Structure formats: structure tokens, C-alpha cells
Amino acid sequence: MKRLFPMPWHSLLLLIVWLLLNGGSFGHLILGSILAVLIPLLTHRYVSGHPPIRHPWKAVRYIRRLLWDIIVANVEVAQRVLAPNSTLKPGWVAYPLQVTDPFQMTLLASTISLTPGTVSVEFSEDRRWLYVHALHLDNTEELVDFIRRRYEQPLQEIFAC
């Protein structure tokens, strides 16, 4: 079974994303299933050992939370940009990282960039800080606390032993 599905979670995620993007017709189910098997088969040897997902239901909760945050952030950004006399206060934040695993750091940076209004720019040389640009920044500590509570701590729980 491991030979056919070397990365089963990746296969499942590929199939789900394919169906969400293309609709749930029978033809797309078949094509998505074929791609969900073939892509991990062809690429698994290039994936360097990221930590296994120890708590898959927490990962599902994390993805659900992220999708909700993307929707909410889209509405907030649209309101700020379209408001008459909108006064945006862009700003930079040096976010102190608690995660040390490169895969988790990448997931955190990607999560921040996926959420409208914030963009992960780069990691510091020593990989202890992540530099984030915010479209509107009222309070640096609030943003740091939000990222830690909503994204970084749940990521640590997902991959914790």
C-alpha cells in the first residue's frame, strides 16, 4: 500500500483541492484520483523528511480555521480599501519564532501570506525571526499574539509527538 500511496495525506489533499477547483463531476473525480496517485508517486523522493502529522484532526481544524480567517480578512481588507477616506497604516513586524523545524516555519510563513492583509517577507539569518508586512497595523503586539495563538501554536500541536 505504501508503494501505491507514498504520501497518503498529500494524495487526499490533492483530490479534495482538485474537486473543489473543478467541481464534483464523475469525470473530475476520476481524473483527480489519477492525479492524486500519480503526483505523489512521481514526487515523493524529492520531499525531504518533513515531520509527520501526529494529530490529523487538529490539522483539519487548522485548515478550517485558516479558510475562515481568509474569508474574514478578505472582507476586512475590502472594507478598508473601499472605505471613503480610508487611512491605511501599513507596518512591519519582526515576529519572534517559536517553531524551529523548517517545514513548520514554511507552513507558518505560507499561512500568514495566504491571509489577505499580511505578507511574510523573509526569515532572519539565524531563523529566529520572521519579517511580516501588514497592510494595516494598529498594534504590533496584537498581531504577534494573533499569529502565535491562531497559527503557530496549532502548528506545533499538529506535529507534536
Tab-separated table of C-alpha atoms in Angstrom:
chain	number	residue	atom	x	y	z
A	1	MET	CA	0.000	0.000	0.000
A	2	LYS	CA	2.891	2.352	0.826
A	3	ARG	CA	4.234	1.865	-2.718
A	4	LEU	CA	0.949	2.990	-4.287
A	5	PHE	CA	0.348	5.810	-1.777
A	6	PRO	CA	3.743	7.024	-0.548
A	7	MET	CA	2.167	10.224	0.781
A	8	PRO	CA	-1.484	9.384	1.559
A	9	TRP	CA	-2.346	12.749	3.127
A	10	HIS	CA	-0.934	14.548	0.102
A	11	SER	CA	-2.996	12.333	-2.193
A	12	LEU	CA	-6.159	13.054	-0.239
A	13	LEU	CA	-5.455	16.785	-0.165
A	14	LEU	CA	-4.726	16.836	-3.915
A	15	LEU	CA	-8.015	15.082	-4.641
A	16	ILE	CA	-10.002	17.434	-2.386
A	17	VAL	CA	-8.418	20.557	-3.879
A	18	TRP	CA	-8.942	19.229	-7.420
A	19	LEU	CA	-12.631	18.608	-6.753
A	20	LEU	CA	-13.081	21.991	-5.077
A	21	LEU	CA	-11.484	23.782	-8.010
A	22	ASN	CA	-13.156	21.804	-10.783
A	23	GLY	CA	-16.483	20.684	-9.418
A	24	GLY	CA	-17.614	17.303	-8.294
A	25	SER	CA	-18.466	15.629	-11.581
A	26	PHE	CA	-17.675	11.952	-12.089
A	27	GLY	CA	-15.054	12.758	-14.726
A	28	HIS	CA	-13.226	15.136	-12.400
A	29	LEU	CA	-13.411	12.555	-9.620
A	30	ILE	CA	-11.674	10.015	-11.875
A	31	LEU	CA	-9.084	12.476	-13.198
A	32	GLY	CA	-8.452	13.894	-9.704
A	33	SER	CA	-7.990	10.375	-8.338
A	34	ILE	CA	-5.472	9.535	-11.035
A	35	LEU	CA	-3.546	12.745	-10.353
A	36	ALA	CA	-3.759	12.178	-6.591
A	37	VAL	CA	-1.987	8.851	-7.092
A	38	LEU	CA	0.485	9.841	-9.813
A	39	ILE	CA	1.768	13.173	-8.476
A	40	PRO	CA	2.915	11.805	-5.081
A	41	LEU	CA	4.351	8.712	-6.800
A	42	LEU	CA	6.493	10.921	-9.029
A	43	THR	CA	7.471	13.477	-6.391
A	44	HIS	CA	7.821	11.616	-3.069
A	45	ARG	CA	11.564	11.037	-3.463
A	46	TYR	CA	12.114	14.817	-3.689
A	47	VAL	CA	10.296	15.549	-0.458
A	48	SER	CA	12.861	15.754	2.285
A	49	GLY	CA	11.758	14.437	5.629
A	50	HIS	CA	9.209	16.842	6.977
A	51	PRO	CA	7.781	15.772	10.315
A	52	PRO	CA	4.745	13.515	10.149
A	53	ILE	CA	1.334	14.867	11.045
A	54	ARG	CA	0.751	13.451	14.519
A	55	HIS	CA	-2.750	14.843	15.003
A	56	PRO	CA	-4.656	14.841	11.690
A	57	TRP	CA	-7.910	16.134	13.215
A	58	LYS	CA	-6.064	19.138	14.564
A	59	ALA	CA	-4.739	19.656	11.029
A	60	VAL	CA	-8.307	19.580	9.688
A	61	ARG	CA	-9.325	22.117	12.359
A	62	TYR	CA	-6.319	24.271	11.407
A	63	ILE	CA	-7.268	24.252	7.714
A	64	ARG	CA	-10.880	25.084	8.580
A	65	ARG	CA	-9.689	27.957	10.787
A	66	LEU	CA	-7.371	29.210	8.045
A	67	LEU	CA	-10.147	29.177	5.439
A	68	TRP	CA	-12.401	31.131	7.814
A	69	ASP	CA	-9.625	33.643	8.532
A	70	ILE	CA	-9.036	34.114	4.791
A	71	ILE	CA	-12.722	34.931	4.269
A	72	VAL	CA	-12.829	37.341	7.230
A	73	ALA	CA	-9.561	39.022	6.180
A	74	ASN	CA	-10.854	39.454	2.610
A	75	VAL	CA	-13.897	41.301	3.921
A	76	GLU	CA	-11.795	43.461	6.272
A	77	VAL	CA	-9.295	44.368	3.537
A	78	ALA	CA	-12.110	45.198	1.111
A	79	GLN	CA	-13.780	47.425	3.713
A	80	ARG	CA	-10.527	49.239	4.462
A	81	VAL	CA	-9.614	49.755	0.814
A	82	LEU	CA	-13.076	50.728	-0.401
A	83	ALA	CA	-13.981	52.969	2.531
A	84	PRO	CA	-14.114	56.664	1.725
A	85	ASN	CA	-11.088	58.435	3.160
A	86	SER	CA	-9.552	55.116	4.085
A	87	THR	CA	-6.468	55.602	6.155
A	88	LEU	CA	-4.296	52.553	5.948
A	89	LYS	CA	-1.376	52.302	8.316
A	90	PRO	CA	0.980	49.759	6.768
A	91	GLY	CA	3.693	48.431	9.003
A	92	TRP	CA	6.423	45.880	9.540
A	93	VAL	CA	6.587	43.295	12.290
A	94	ALA	CA	9.557	41.201	13.342
A	95	TYR	CA	7.756	38.078	14.518
A	96	PRO	CA	9.730	36.006	17.082
A	97	LEU	CA	9.527	32.365	16.019
A	98	GLN	CA	8.980	29.536	18.474
A	99	VAL	CA	8.978	26.802	15.834
A	100	THR	CA	12.406	25.631	14.732
A	101	ASP	CA	11.563	22.971	12.163
A	102	PRO	CA	11.995	24.341	8.608
A	103	PHE	CA	8.786	22.672	7.404
A	104	GLN	CA	6.711	24.215	10.188
A	105	MET	CA	8.374	27.579	9.594
A	106	THR	CA	7.414	27.346	5.923
A	107	LEU	CA	3.822	26.424	6.796
A	108	LEU	CA	3.593	29.382	9.171
A	109	ALA	CA	5.014	31.815	6.607
A	110	SER	CA	2.660	30.455	3.937
A	111	THR	CA	-0.325	30.742	6.260
A	112	ILE	CA	0.490	34.373	7.005
A	113	SER	CA	0.866	35.159	3.300
A	114	LEU	CA	-2.389	33.379	2.418
A	115	THR	CA	-4.322	35.611	4.786
A	116	PRO	CA	-5.141	38.887	2.986
A	117	GLY	CA	-3.596	41.943	4.551
A	118	THR	CA	-0.373	40.257	5.648
A	119	VAL	CA	2.656	39.000	3.768
A	120	SER	CA	5.623	37.009	5.055
A	121	VAL	CA	8.705	38.644	3.615
A	122	GLU	CA	11.733	36.727	4.888
A	123	PHE	CA	13.365	34.905	7.764
A	124	SER	CA	16.260	36.405	9.658
A	125	GLU	CA	19.736	34.932	9.105
A	126	ASP	CA	19.538	32.987	12.378
A	127	ARG	CA	15.943	31.843	11.594
A	128	ARG	CA	14.629	33.196	14.880
A	129	TRP	CA	12.518	35.976	13.328
A	130	LEU	CA	10.001	36.150	10.521
A	131	TYR	CA	9.512	39.574	8.972
A	132	VAL	CA	5.874	40.287	8.155
A	133	HIS	CA	4.340	43.242	6.345
A	134	ALA	CA	0.804	44.209	7.318
A	135	LEU	CA	-1.485	46.345	5.170
A	136	HIS	CA	-2.940	47.967	8.290
A	137	LEU	CA	-1.153	47.734	11.624
A	138	ASP	CA	-2.629	49.317	14.734
A	139	ASN	CA	-0.825	47.283	17.358
A	140	THR	CA	2.292	45.164	16.827
A	141	GLU	CA	1.784	43.081	19.976
A	142	GLU	CA	-1.788	42.242	18.947
A	143	LEU	CA	-0.624	40.943	15.571
A	144	VAL	CA	2.182	38.904	17.160
A	145	ASP	CA	-0.253	37.432	19.698
A	146	PHE	CA	-2.813	36.695	16.951
A	147	ILE	CA	-0.270	34.843	14.796
A	148	ARG	CA	1.072	32.890	17.761
A	149	ARG	CA	-2.356	31.902	19.082
A	150	ARG	CA	-4.147	31.235	15.777
A	151	TYR	CA	-1.359	29.697	13.704
A	152	GLU	CA	1.962	28.917	15.358
A	153	GLN	CA	0.717	27.093	18.465
A	154	PRO	CA	-1.757	24.954	16.496
A	155	LEU	CA	1.030	24.046	14.046
A	156	GLN	CA	3.154	22.908	16.968
A	157	GLU	CA	0.262	20.787	18.239
A	158	ILE	CA	-0.302	19.188	14.826
A	159	PHE	CA	3.284	17.950	14.630
A	160	ALA	CA	3.838	17.288	18.366
A	161	CYS	CA	4.570	13.750	19.496
